[in-house]
Coordinates of C-alpha atoms in Angstrom, one line a residue:
Chain E
M1 CA -31.3 4.5 15.1
S2 CA -33.5 6.8 17.2
E3 CA -32.3 5.3 20.4
T4 CA -29.9 7.6 22.2
K5 CA -27.0 6.2 24.1
T6 CA -24.5 7.9 26.3
I7 CA -21.3 8.1 24.4
Q8 CA -19.1 6.2 26.7
F9 CA -17.4 2.8 26.1
S10 CA -18.2 0.1 28.6
E11 CA -15.5 -0.8 31.1
E12 CA -14.7 -4.0 29.2
T13 CA -14.3 -2.1 25.9
M14 CA -12.2 0.5 27.6
A15 CA -9.8 -2.3 28.8
T16 CA -9.6 -3.5 25.2
V17 CA -8.8 0.1 24.1
Q18 CA -6.0 0.4 26.6
R19 CA -4.6 -2.9 25.6
L20 CA -4.7 -1.8 21.9
I21 CA -2.9 1.5 22.6
K22 CA 0.0 -0.5 24.2
R23 CA 0.7 -2.2 20.9
Y24 CA 2.4 1.0 19.6
P25 CA 5.4 2.9 20.9
E26 CA 4.8 5.6 23.5
G27 CA 3.5 8.7 22.0
R28 CA 2.2 6.8 18.9
Q29 CA -1.3 6.1 20.4
K30 CA -2.8 7.6 17.2
S31 CA -2.0 4.3 15.5
A32 CA -4.9 2.9 17.5
L33 CA -7.3 5.2 15.6
L34 CA -8.5 2.7 12.9
P35 CA -9.2 -0.1 15.3
L36 CA -10.9 2.3 17.8
L37 CA -13.2 3.6 15.1
H38 CA -14.2 0.1 14.2
I39 CA -15.0 -0.6 17.9
A40 CA -16.9 2.7 18.2
Q41 CA -18.9 2.0 15.2
A42 CA -19.9 -1.4 16.4
E43 CA -20.7 0.0 19.8
F44 CA -22.7 3.0 18.8
D45 CA -25.4 1.9 16.4
G46 CA -23.3 1.2 13.3
W47 CA -22.2 4.6 12.4
L48 CA -19.8 7.4 13.5
S49 CA -21.6 10.5 14.6
P50 CA -19.5 13.7 15.2
A51 CA -20.0 13.2 18.9
V52 CA -18.7 9.6 18.7
M53 CA -15.7 10.9 16.7
D54 CA -15.0 13.6 19.2
Y55 CA -15.1 11.0 22.0
V56 CA -12.5 8.9 20.2
A57 CA -10.3 12.0 19.8
V58 CA -10.4 12.6 23.5
I59 CA -9.4 9.0 24.3
L60 CA -6.4 9.2 21.9
S61 CA -5.5 12.8 22.9
I62 CA -5.7 14.0 19.3
K63 CA -7.6 16.8 17.6
P64 CA -11.1 16.0 16.4
I65 CA -10.1 16.9 12.8
E66 CA -7.6 14.1 12.9
V67 CA -10.4 11.7 13.5
Y68 CA -12.8 13.3 10.9
E69 CA -10.2 13.2 8.1
V70 CA -9.6 9.5 8.7
A71 CA -13.2 8.5 9.2
S72 CA -14.1 10.2 6.0
F73 CA -11.3 8.6 4.0
Y74 CA -12.0 4.9 4.7
T75 CA -15.1 3.3 3.2
M76 CA -15.9 1.0 6.1
Y77 CA -16.8 3.9 8.4
N78 CA -20.4 5.1 8.0
L79 CA -20.8 8.8 8.6
N80 CA -24.6 8.5 8.4
P81 CA -27.0 6.0 10.0
V82 CA -27.4 2.8 8.2
G83 CA -30.0 -0.1 8.4
K84 CA -29.4 -2.9 10.9
C85 CA -28.0 -5.0 8.2
L86 CA -25.7 -3.3 5.7
I87 CA -25.7 -5.4 2.6
E88 CA -22.5 -4.8 0.6
V89 CA -22.5 -6.4 -2.8
C90 CA -19.2 -6.5 -4.7
Q91 CA -19.5 -5.2 -8.2
T92 CA -15.9 -5.1 -9.6
G93 CA -14.9 -7.0 -12.7
P94 CA -14.5 -10.6 -11.5
C95 CA -17.9 -10.4 -9.6
W96 CA -19.5 -8.6 -12.5
S97 CA -18.3 -11.4 -14.8
R98 CA -20.1 -14.0 -12.7
G99 CA -23.4 -12.1 -12.4
S100 CA -23.3 -9.5 -9.6
D101 CA -25.6 -7.2 -11.6
D102 CA -28.3 -9.8 -11.3
I103 CA -27.7 -10.2 -7.6
V104 CA -28.0 -6.4 -7.1
E105 CA -31.2 -6.3 -9.2
H106 CA -32.7 -9.2 -7.2
F107 CA -32.0 -7.4 -3.9
E108 CA -33.6 -4.2 -5.2
K109 CA -36.7 -6.2 -6.2
K110 CA -36.9 -8.2 -3.0
L111 CA -36.3 -5.3 -0.6
G112 CA -38.1 -2.7 -2.7
I113 CA -35.2 -0.2 -2.5
K114 CA -32.5 1.0 -4.8
V115 CA -28.8 0.8 -4.1
G116 CA -27.9 3.4 -1.5
E117 CA -31.3 3.2 0.2
T118 CA -32.6 1.8 3.4
T119 CA -35.8 -0.1 3.9
S120 CA -38.5 1.8 5.7
D121 CA -38.3 -0.5 8.7
G122 CA -34.7 0.3 9.0
Q123 CA -33.7 -3.3 8.6
F124 CA -31.6 -3.3 5.4
T125 CA -29.3 -0.8 3.6
L126 CA -28.2 -1.9 0.2
K127 CA -24.8 -0.8 -1.0
T128 CA -22.5 -1.8 -3.9
V129 CA -18.8 -2.0 -3.0
E130 CA -15.5 -2.5 -4.8
C131 CA -13.5 -5.7 -4.8
L132 CA -13.7 -7.6 -1.5
G133 CA -11.0 -10.1 -2.4
S134 CA -13.4 -13.0 -2.9
C135 CA -13.3 -13.2 -6.7
G136 CA -12.9 -17.0 -6.8
T137 CA -16.3 -17.4 -5.1
A138 CA -18.1 -14.6 -7.1
P139 CA -20.6 -13.2 -6.9
M140 CA -20.4 -12.4 -3.3
L141 CA -21.4 -9.9 -0.6
Q142 CA -20.4 -8.9 2.8
C143 CA -22.8 -8.3 5.7
G144 CA -21.1 -7.3 8.9
G145 CA -18.0 -9.5 9.4
D146 CA -19.4 -12.3 7.2
F147 CA -18.8 -13.1 3.6
Y148 CA -21.6 -14.7 1.6
E149 CA -20.2 -16.3 -1.5
N150 CA -21.2 -18.0 -4.8
L151 CA -24.5 -16.1 -4.6
T152 CA -27.7 -17.1 -6.4
N153 CA -31.1 -15.5 -6.2
D154 CA -32.2 -18.4 -3.9
K155 CA -29.3 -17.9 -1.6
V156 CA -30.2 -14.2 -1.4
D157 CA -33.8 -15.0 -0.5
T158 CA -32.6 -17.3 2.3
L159 CA -30.2 -14.7 3.5
I160 CA -32.8 -12.0 3.7
E161 CA -35.1 -14.2 5.7
K162 CA -32.2 -15.3 8.0
L163 CA -31.1 -11.7 8.7
R164 CA -34.7 -10.5 9.2
A165 CA -35.4 -13.3 11.7
N166 CA -32.2 -12.7 13.5
G167 CA -33.0 -9.0 14.0
Q168 CA -29.5 -8.2 15.3
R169 CA -27.5 -5.3 14.0
S170 CA -24.7 -6.6 11.8
T171 CA -21.3 -5.4 12.7
Y172 CA -17.9 -6.0 11.2
M173 CA -16.7 -7.0 14.6
K174 CA -18.7 -9.8 16.3
D175 CA -17.0 -8.8 19.6
N176 CA -14.3 -6.4 20.5
R177 CA -11.9 -9.2 21.4
V178 CA -11.2 -9.5 17.8
M179 CA -8.3 -7.2 18.2
Chain B
M1 CA 1.5 -32.4 -9.8
G2 CA 3.7 -29.3 -9.3
K3 CA 5.6 -28.9 -6.1
K4 CA 3.7 -27.3 -3.2
L5 CA 5.6 -25.3 -0.7
L6 CA 3.0 -23.1 0.9
L7 CA -0.2 -25.2 0.4
E8 CA 1.4 -28.6 0.9
H9 CA -0.6 -29.3 4.1
I10 CA -3.6 -27.2 3.3
N11 CA -6.0 -30.2 3.5
V12 CA -4.7 -31.6 6.8
P13 CA -7.7 -31.3 9.2
G14 CA -6.9 -28.8 11.9
I15 CA -4.0 -27.3 10.1
E16 CA -5.1 -23.8 11.4
T17 CA -4.2 -24.9 14.9
F18 CA -0.7 -24.7 16.3
E19 CA -0.7 -28.3 17.4
V20 CA -1.4 -29.8 14.0
Y21 CA 0.7 -27.2 12.1
R22 CA 3.6 -28.1 14.4
K23 CA 3.1 -31.8 13.8
Q24 CA 3.4 -31.2 10.1
G25 CA 6.9 -29.7 10.6
G26 CA 5.7 -26.1 11.3
Y27 CA 8.0 -23.6 13.0
A28 CA 11.1 -25.5 11.9
S29 CA 12.4 -22.4 10.2
V30 CA 12.2 -20.4 13.4
E31 CA 14.2 -23.1 15.2
K32 CA 16.7 -23.3 12.4
A33 CA 17.2 -19.6 12.1
L34 CA 17.2 -18.6 15.8
K35 CA 19.4 -21.5 17.0
T36 CA 21.8 -22.1 14.1
M37 CA 21.9 -19.0 11.9
T38 CA 22.8 -15.3 12.2
P39 CA 20.3 -12.8 11.0
D40 CA 22.5 -11.9 8.0
A41 CA 22.8 -15.6 7.1
V42 CA 19.0 -15.8 6.9
T43 CA 18.9 -12.7 4.6
E44 CA 21.6 -14.3 2.5
E45 CA 19.4 -17.4 2.0
V46 CA 16.5 -15.2 0.9
K47 CA 18.8 -13.4 -1.6
K48 CA 20.1 -16.7 -3.0
S49 CA 16.5 -18.0 -3.4
G50 CA 15.8 -15.3 -5.9
L51 CA 12.4 -14.8 -4.2
R52 CA 10.6 -11.8 -5.8
G53 CA 7.9 -9.8 -4.0
R54 CA 4.6 -11.6 -4.4
G55 CA 2.4 -8.5 -3.9
G56 CA 2.6 -7.5 -7.6
A57 CA 5.8 -5.5 -8.2
G58 CA 8.1 -8.6 -8.2
F59 CA 11.0 -6.7 -6.7
P60 CA 13.7 -9.1 -5.3
A61 CA 12.9 -9.6 -1.7
G62 CA 16.4 -10.3 -0.5
M63 CA 17.6 -7.0 -2.1
K64 CA 14.8 -5.1 -0.4
W65 CA 15.9 -6.6 2.9
S66 CA 19.5 -5.6 2.3
F67 CA 18.5 -1.9 1.9
L68 CA 17.3 -1.8 5.5
D69 CA 19.3 0.8 7.4
R70 CA 21.0 -1.4 10.0
K71 CA 23.2 1.4 11.3
S72 CA 20.3 3.4 12.6
E73 CA 19.8 3.7 16.3
K74 CA 16.1 3.6 15.8
P75 CA 14.0 0.4 16.2
R76 CA 13.5 -1.6 13.0
Y77 CA 10.1 -2.8 11.9
L78 CA 8.8 -5.5 9.7
V79 CA 5.3 -4.8 8.4
C80 CA 3.3 -7.4 6.5
N81 CA 1.1 -6.1 3.8
A82 CA -2.1 -8.1 4.0
D83 CA -4.2 -5.3 2.5
E84 CA -4.9 -7.5 -0.5
S85 CA -7.3 -5.4 -2.6
E86 CA -6.3 -5.7 -6.2
P87 CA -9.3 -6.9 -8.1
G88 CA -8.9 -10.6 -9.0
T89 CA -6.6 -11.3 -6.1
F90 CA -7.6 -13.4 -3.1
K91 CA -4.6 -15.7 -2.5
D92 CA -3.5 -14.0 0.7
R93 CA -6.9 -14.3 2.3
Y94 CA -6.9 -18.0 1.4
L95 CA -3.5 -18.5 2.9
M96 CA -4.2 -16.6 6.1
E97 CA -7.6 -18.2 6.5
K98 CA -6.5 -21.8 5.9
I99 CA -3.0 -21.9 7.3
P100 CA -2.4 -18.8 9.4
H101 CA 0.6 -20.2 11.2
I102 CA 2.7 -20.2 8.0
L103 CA 2.4 -16.4 8.0
V104 CA 3.1 -16.1 11.8
E105 CA 6.1 -18.4 11.3
G106 CA 7.4 -16.4 8.4
M107 CA 7.0 -13.2 10.3
I108 CA 9.1 -14.5 13.2
T109 CA 11.9 -15.8 11.0
S110 CA 11.9 -12.7 8.8
S111 CA 11.7 -10.3 11.8
F112 CA 14.7 -12.2 13.3
A113 CA 16.6 -11.7 10.0
L114 CA 15.8 -8.0 10.0
G115 CA 16.4 -7.4 13.7
A116 CA 12.8 -6.2 14.3
R117 CA 11.5 -6.5 17.8
T118 CA 8.0 -5.4 17.0
S119 CA 6.2 -6.4 13.8
Y120 CA 2.7 -5.7 12.5
I121 CA 0.5 -7.5 10.0
Y122 CA -1.8 -4.9 8.4
V123 CA -4.9 -6.7 7.2
R124 CA -7.6 -5.0 5.1
G125 CA -10.6 -4.2 7.3
E126 CA -13.0 -6.2 5.2
Y127 CA -11.1 -9.4 6.2
M128 CA -12.2 -9.0 9.8
Y129 CA -12.9 -12.7 10.2
V130 CA -9.4 -13.4 9.0
I131 CA -8.0 -11.0 11.6
R132 CA -9.8 -13.1 14.2
I133 CA -8.1 -16.3 12.8
L134 CA -4.7 -14.6 12.8
E135 CA -5.2 -13.3 16.4
K136 CA -5.8 -16.8 17.5
A137 CA -2.8 -18.2 15.7
I138 CA -0.6 -15.4 17.3
A139 CA -2.0 -16.2 20.8
E140 CA -1.1 -19.9 20.3
A141 CA 2.4 -18.9 19.1
Y142 CA 2.9 -16.8 22.3
A143 CA 1.6 -19.6 24.5
N144 CA 4.1 -22.0 22.9
G145 CA 7.1 -19.8 23.3
F146 CA 7.5 -18.8 19.6
L147 CA 6.6 -15.1 20.3
G148 CA 7.3 -12.8 23.3
K149 CA 10.5 -12.7 25.3
N150 CA 13.4 -14.9 24.7
I151 CA 12.0 -17.1 21.9
L152 CA 13.0 -20.7 22.3
G153 CA 15.4 -19.7 25.1
T154 CA 17.5 -17.4 22.8
D155 CA 18.0 -13.8 23.4
Y156 CA 15.7 -12.9 20.6
S157 CA 12.3 -11.4 21.5
L158 CA 9.5 -10.3 19.3
D159 CA 6.0 -8.9 19.6
L160 CA 3.6 -9.4 16.7
Y161 CA 0.3 -7.6 16.3
V162 CA -2.5 -7.5 13.7
Q163 CA -3.7 -4.1 12.6
P164 CA -7.0 -3.7 10.7
G165 CA -7.5 -1.4 7.8
A166 CA -10.9 0.1 7.0
G167 CA -11.5 -0.1 3.3
A168 CA -9.0 1.6 1.1
Y169 CA -7.2 -0.1 -1.9
I170 CA -4.5 2.5 -1.8
C171 CA -3.3 1.2 1.6
G172 CA -1.8 -1.7 -0.4
E173 CA 0.8 0.8 -1.5
E174 CA 3.5 0.4 1.1
T175 CA 3.9 4.1 2.2
A176 CA 0.1 4.6 2.3
L177 CA 0.0 1.5 4.4
L178 CA 2.5 2.9 6.8
E179 CA 0.5 6.2 7.0
S180 CA -2.6 4.2 7.7
L181 CA -0.8 2.2 10.4
E182 CA 0.1 5.5 12.0
G183 CA -3.6 6.3 12.2
K184 CA -3.8 8.7 9.2
R185 CA -5.4 8.8 5.8
G186 CA -3.8 6.4 3.3
N187 CA -2.0 9.0 1.3
P188 CA 1.2 7.6 -0.3
R189 CA 4.4 9.4 0.7
L190 CA 6.9 11.0 -1.6
K191 CA 10.0 8.9 -2.0
P192 CA 12.8 9.1 -1.1
P193 CA 13.2 8.5 1.7
F194 CA 12.2 4.9 1.2
P195 CA 10.7 2.9 4.1
A196 CA 14.0 1.0 4.4
I197 CA 15.5 4.3 5.7
A198 CA 12.4 6.1 7.2
G199 CA 9.3 4.0 7.2
L200 CA 7.0 3.3 10.2
Y201 CA 7.4 6.1 12.8
A202 CA 10.3 7.3 10.6
S203 CA 12.2 4.2 11.5
P204 CA 13.9 1.7 9.1
T205 CA 11.1 -0.6 7.9
V206 CA 10.5 -3.5 5.5
V207 CA 7.1 -4.0 4.1
N208 CA 6.5 -7.4 2.5
N209 CA 3.4 -9.1 1.1
V210 CA 1.8 -12.1 2.9
E211 CA 2.9 -14.6 0.4
T212 CA 6.5 -13.2 0.3
I213 CA 6.8 -13.6 4.0
A214 CA 5.2 -17.1 4.0
A215 CA 7.8 -18.1 1.3
V216 CA 10.6 -17.3 3.7
V217 CA 9.6 -20.5 5.6
P218 CA 10.4 -23.0 2.9
I219 CA 13.4 -21.0 1.8
V220 CA 15.0 -21.2 5.3
N221 CA 14.0 -24.8 5.6
M222 CA 15.4 -26.0 2.3
G223 CA 18.0 -23.4 1.7
G224 CA 18.0 -20.6 -0.9
D225 CA 19.9 -22.6 -3.5
E226 CA 17.4 -25.4 -3.4
Y227 CA 14.5 -23.0 -3.7
A228 CA 16.1 -21.3 -6.6
K229 CA 16.1 -24.6 -8.5
I230 CA 12.3 -24.4 -8.7
G231 CA 11.0 -22.3 -11.5
I232 CA 12.7 -20.8 -14.6
G233 CA 15.4 -18.2 -14.7
K234 CA 14.6 -15.2 -12.6
S235 CA 11.2 -16.5 -11.8
T236 CA 12.1 -18.9 -8.9
G237 CA 9.9 -20.9 -6.6
T238 CA 6.2 -21.3 -6.5
K239 CA 3.5 -18.7 -6.8
L240 CA -0.1 -18.6 -5.6
I241 CA -2.5 -17.8 -8.4
S242 CA -6.0 -16.5 -7.7
A243 CA -8.1 -17.7 -10.6
S244 CA -11.5 -16.2 -11.3
G245 CA -13.9 -15.3 -14.0
H246 CA -15.3 -17.6 -16.7
I247 CA -13.5 -20.8 -15.8
N248 CA -14.8 -24.1 -14.5
K249 CA -12.8 -24.1 -11.3
P250 CA -12.1 -20.7 -9.8
G251 CA -9.8 -20.8 -6.8
V252 CA -6.3 -20.4 -5.4
Y253 CA -3.6 -22.6 -7.0
E254 CA 0.0 -23.0 -6.1
I255 CA 2.0 -23.4 -9.2
E256 CA 5.7 -23.8 -10.0
L257 CA 6.7 -20.7 -11.9
G258 CA 7.2 -21.8 -15.5
L259 CA 3.9 -23.7 -16.0
P260 CA 2.5 -23.0 -19.5
V261 CA -0.4 -20.6 -19.3
E262 CA -2.4 -23.0 -21.6
E263 CA -2.0 -25.8 -19.1
F264 CA -3.0 -23.6 -16.3
I265 CA -6.3 -22.6 -18.0
Y266 CA -7.2 -26.0 -19.5
S267 CA -5.8 -28.6 -17.1
D268 CA -8.3 -30.1 -14.7
E269 CA -5.6 -29.7 -12.0
Y270 CA -6.0 -26.0 -12.3
C271 CA -8.8 -23.9 -13.9
G272 CA -10.4 -26.8 -15.7
G273 CA -11.1 -24.9 -18.9
I274 CA -13.6 -22.2 -19.9
W275 CA -17.1 -22.6 -18.3
K276 CA -20.2 -23.5 -20.2
G277 CA -18.2 -25.0 -23.0
R278 CA -17.4 -21.5 -24.3
K279 CA -14.2 -20.2 -25.7
L280 CA -11.4 -18.0 -24.3
K281 CA -11.7 -14.4 -25.3
A282 CA -9.4 -12.5 -23.0
C283 CA -7.5 -12.6 -19.7
V284 CA -6.1 -10.2 -17.2
P285 CA -3.3 -12.4 -15.8
G286 CA -2.0 -10.4 -12.9
G287 CA -4.7 -8.4 -11.2
S288 CA -6.9 -5.7 -12.6
S289 CA -4.0 -3.2 -13.0
V290 CA -2.1 -5.2 -15.6
P291 CA -2.8 -5.1 -19.3
I292 CA -5.6 -7.3 -20.6
L293 CA -4.6 -9.8 -23.3
P294 CA -6.7 -11.3 -26.0
G295 CA -6.7 -15.1 -25.8
E296 CA -4.3 -15.7 -28.6
L297 CA -1.7 -13.4 -27.1
L298 CA -2.2 -14.9 -23.7
L299 CA -1.4 -18.4 -24.9
K300 CA 1.4 -17.5 -27.3
T301 CA 3.7 -14.4 -27.4
A302 CA 3.7 -12.3 -30.5
K303 CA 6.8 -14.2 -31.6
G304 CA 4.8 -17.4 -31.5
E305 CA 6.4 -18.8 -28.4
Q306 CA 4.4 -20.7 -25.8
R307 CA 3.5 -18.2 -22.9
L308 CA 4.6 -19.4 -19.5
M309 CA 3.5 -18.4 -16.0
T310 CA 6.7 -16.4 -15.2
Y311 CA 7.4 -12.7 -14.7
E312 CA 9.4 -12.6 -17.9
S313 CA 7.2 -14.6 -20.2
L314 CA 4.0 -12.8 -19.3
S315 CA 5.7 -9.5 -19.9
D316 CA 7.2 -10.6 -23.2
G317 CA 6.3 -8.1 -25.8
G318 CA 6.1 -5.2 -23.3
F319 CA 2.8 -3.4 -23.3
V320 CA 2.3 -3.8 -27.0
S321 CA 1.6 -7.5 -26.9
G322 CA 2.4 -8.6 -23.4
S323 CA 1.2 -8.1 -19.8
M324 CA 2.5 -8.9 -16.3
L325 CA 2.4 -11.6 -13.7
G326 CA 1.6 -8.9 -11.1
S327 CA -0.1 -10.3 -8.0
G328 CA -1.2 -13.4 -9.8
G329 CA -4.8 -12.3 -10.0
F330 CA -5.8 -14.3 -13.1
I331 CA -9.2 -13.2 -14.4
V332 CA -10.5 -15.1 -17.4
Y333 CA -13.2 -13.9 -19.8
D334 CA -15.2 -16.0 -22.2
E335 CA -16.4 -15.1 -25.7
T336 CA -19.6 -13.4 -24.4
A337 CA -17.9 -11.0 -22.0
C338 CA -18.2 -7.3 -22.8
I339 CA -14.7 -5.8 -22.6
V340 CA -16.2 -2.3 -22.4
R341 CA -18.4 -3.1 -19.4
N342 CA -15.5 -4.9 -17.7
L343 CA -13.3 -2.0 -18.2
W344 CA -15.9 0.4 -16.9
T345 CA -16.1 -1.6 -13.6
F346 CA -12.3 -1.3 -13.3
A347 CA -12.4 2.4 -14.1
R348 CA -15.0 2.9 -11.4
F349 CA -12.9 0.9 -9.0
Y350 CA -9.8 3.2 -9.6
H351 CA -11.9 6.3 -9.4
H352 CA -13.4 5.1 -6.1
E353 CA -10.0 4.2 -4.7
S354 CA -7.9 7.1 -5.8
C355 CA -6.7 8.9 -2.6
G356 CA -7.1 12.3 -4.3
Q357 CA -3.6 13.6 -3.7
C358 CA -2.4 13.9 -7.3
S359 CA -4.6 15.7 -9.8
P360 CA -3.9 13.5 -12.8
C361 CA -5.2 10.5 -10.9
R362 CA -8.0 12.1 -8.9
E363 CA -9.4 13.9 -12.0
G364 CA -8.3 11.4 -14.7
T365 CA -9.8 8.3 -13.1
G366 CA -13.1 10.2 -12.7
W367 CA -13.1 11.2 -16.4
M368 CA -12.2 7.7 -17.5
E369 CA -15.1 6.3 -15.5
K370 CA -17.5 8.9 -16.9
V371 CA -16.5 8.4 -20.5
L372 CA -16.6 4.6 -20.2
H373 CA -20.0 4.9 -18.6
R374 CA -21.4 6.8 -21.5
I375 CA -19.9 4.5 -24.1
E376 CA -21.3 1.5 -22.3
H377 CA -24.7 3.1 -21.9
G378 CA -25.1 4.0 -25.5
H379 CA -24.1 7.7 -25.4
G380 CA -20.6 7.5 -26.6
Q381 CA -19.0 9.5 -29.4
A382 CA -16.4 8.3 -31.9
S383 CA -13.9 10.8 -30.3
D384 CA -14.4 9.2 -26.9
I385 CA -12.1 6.3 -27.6
D386 CA -9.1 8.5 -28.3
L387 CA -10.1 10.7 -25.5
L388 CA -9.7 7.7 -23.1
V389 CA -6.3 6.9 -24.5
D390 CA -5.3 10.5 -24.1
V391 CA -6.5 10.7 -20.5
A392 CA -4.8 7.4 -19.6
K393 CA -1.5 8.7 -21.1
K394 CA -1.7 11.8 -19.0
I395 CA -2.1 9.9 -15.8
E396 CA 0.6 7.4 -16.4
G397 CA 3.9 8.3 -14.8
N398 CA 2.5 11.6 -13.4
T399 CA 1.5 10.6 -9.9
I400 CA 3.3 10.0 -6.6
C401 CA 2.3 6.3 -6.4
P402 CA 1.6 3.5 -8.9
L403 CA -2.2 3.7 -8.6
G404 CA -2.2 6.2 -11.5
D405 CA -0.4 3.7 -13.7
A406 CA -2.6 0.9 -12.4
A407 CA -5.6 2.9 -13.5
A408 CA -4.2 3.8 -16.9
W409 CA -2.8 0.5 -18.1
P410 CA -6.1 -1.4 -18.2
V411 CA -7.7 1.4 -20.3
A412 CA -4.8 1.7 -22.7
S413 CA -4.5 -2.1 -23.2
A414 CA -8.3 -2.8 -23.6
I415 CA -8.5 -0.2 -26.4
R416 CA -5.2 -1.4 -28.0
H417 CA -6.5 -5.0 -28.3
F418 CA -10.3 -4.5 -28.5
R419 CA -10.8 -1.1 -30.2
E420 CA -13.4 -2.6 -32.6
E421 CA -15.5 -3.4 -29.6
F422 CA -15.4 0.2 -28.4
E423 CA -16.2 1.4 -31.9
F424 CA -19.1 -1.0 -32.1
H425 CA -20.6 0.4 -28.8
V426 CA -20.4 3.9 -30.3
K427 CA -21.8 3.0 -33.7
H428 CA -24.6 0.6 -32.5
P429 CA -25.8 1.9 -29.1
E430 CA -29.1 0.2 -29.6
K431 CA -27.4 -3.2 -29.5
V432 CA -25.4 -2.6 -26.4
V433 CA -27.5 -0.5 -24.0
N434 CA -27.3 -2.1 -20.6
P435 CA -26.1 -5.5 -21.8
K436 CA -25.0 -7.9 -19.2
H437 CA -23.5 -9.9 -21.9
F438 CA -22.5 -9.0 -25.4
E439 CA -24.0 -10.6 -28.5
I440 CA -21.3 -12.5 -30.3
T441 CA -20.5 -10.6 -33.4
P442 CA -18.0 -11.5 -36.1
F443 CA -15.3 -9.2 -34.8
V444 CA -15.6 -10.7 -31.4
S445 CA -15.3 -14.3 -32.6
E446 CA -12.1 -13.4 -34.4
R447 CA -10.7 -12.4 -31.1
V448 CA -11.5 -15.8 -29.6
A449 CA -8.4 -18.1 -29.3
V450 CA -8.6 -21.1 -31.5
I451 CA -7.7 -23.5 -28.7
G452 CA -10.2 -24.8 -26.2

């Protein structure tokens, strides 16, 4: 999180951005705002700093406030730094009915943090979220673009080890070519 | 075995690829529509089919299509609502993940009927891996001449794009979705004008759920009249049901509308009965927004008739003793489930998801969550129960969009059918503080349906 990057999309990403903007009628480039914020978040350390949002505003020729109001509305945009792996455990009714409380508790114990906190090594942030549309395979969680379903404490242990060993920052988008 | 129209080929290996999907008869509806039918004739078939919107409201799809302003000089748009976020609902994800081409095919045929030259599929952001699957399917459709300029050599051209959301239940409301697609906060619009007149970019727009658009494929292939023969009365065709909660076999099932609810729960073909040998206590049959029903009212109406999986039968008895088919998000609770805690999770959900535009919803959902939190955590007062009913009443019908109603109905119905359980929480906080499950007490077992 401490690393500083120049806020500038790579040439390749910029090509994607230009391609995205063409999906909408002329003058409606603001429609590309949500996908662009996803890309920006993936590219700039997993969160949207004011500087990153201002950069996106320039690309789309809109006012910075138009970006802030959108970024602060949608839950998938992080307005503060998060750990490398953002663990999002679903806690709504159907997941609760299959034991999501136990899963959250197990994570808290294993990681030594409470919901909303980040481990001191900056590896994991634990979050509870509302329905992720995976009720038939509850309890479940999302980490980056991946769904982990039918969770048990054992599966959680394995996942934590796997993510720790991987060391990569999880992102909703594995690559920008998704869109 | 009931008839399968959408999931018929779901188990064919490679069905997610164009090649295999095509071999199974895929894209026939595009060929039939573009080469042998007029756009109006396609719309007519959808009208005849009796297809009702599969997102939750159940509005007749053909009628919605007929409202589209066809005289306008502006371009027309078809937008697919794949923002599936209603707790208990995961059928669209399943369909898009397993058989993405049926949605692409439905989008092409439907866009042709509506005269749209550009169409969008708005997918909730959390389904990013599904977006990847759809993008691949769309690229294959372009490569094989089913999208782009002059499809199949006709003069019809269509571009189809996927748009990601970013985590907001409210964007499942069609005007909020359109706002979001325009790059704004998902605040629902005041209606009128309706999207059919001024929707995306103030142009005539139809917004349809994933399953609705997929259903256009079998309707065009078999003809609207044939489709209408499936099901009962005004509940025609098949419906995807997302089954979750305390059952042996959670998952997505395609049923012919009209299947008895009891068969759906207990048959091995579907839910396979209640898990752990327990008994049925309650069910939310159509996604978290619809009224919860105790087991006995789920299986039989207040009049004693067998309850069926149809729009009409599930709503029989109104909100006094009935519920709704809604999105088909079928959440089942066994005898140990704590109704108060479940309701608290729903209230928290709606509070979290309220867009904040209308005060009754913004403030009311917050109060309901707080009051339920304190009842559930052993700090409730006897007056809290009526307070909840009062707050719910003041939200219902007083907001721009249906999220307010959706937040109010679960609260009102849970208290209507399970008031004793709320009272028990207030009277015996020591027995319910932080329970994951609820001790079975006499009043709870009375609520358990005798069957099963």
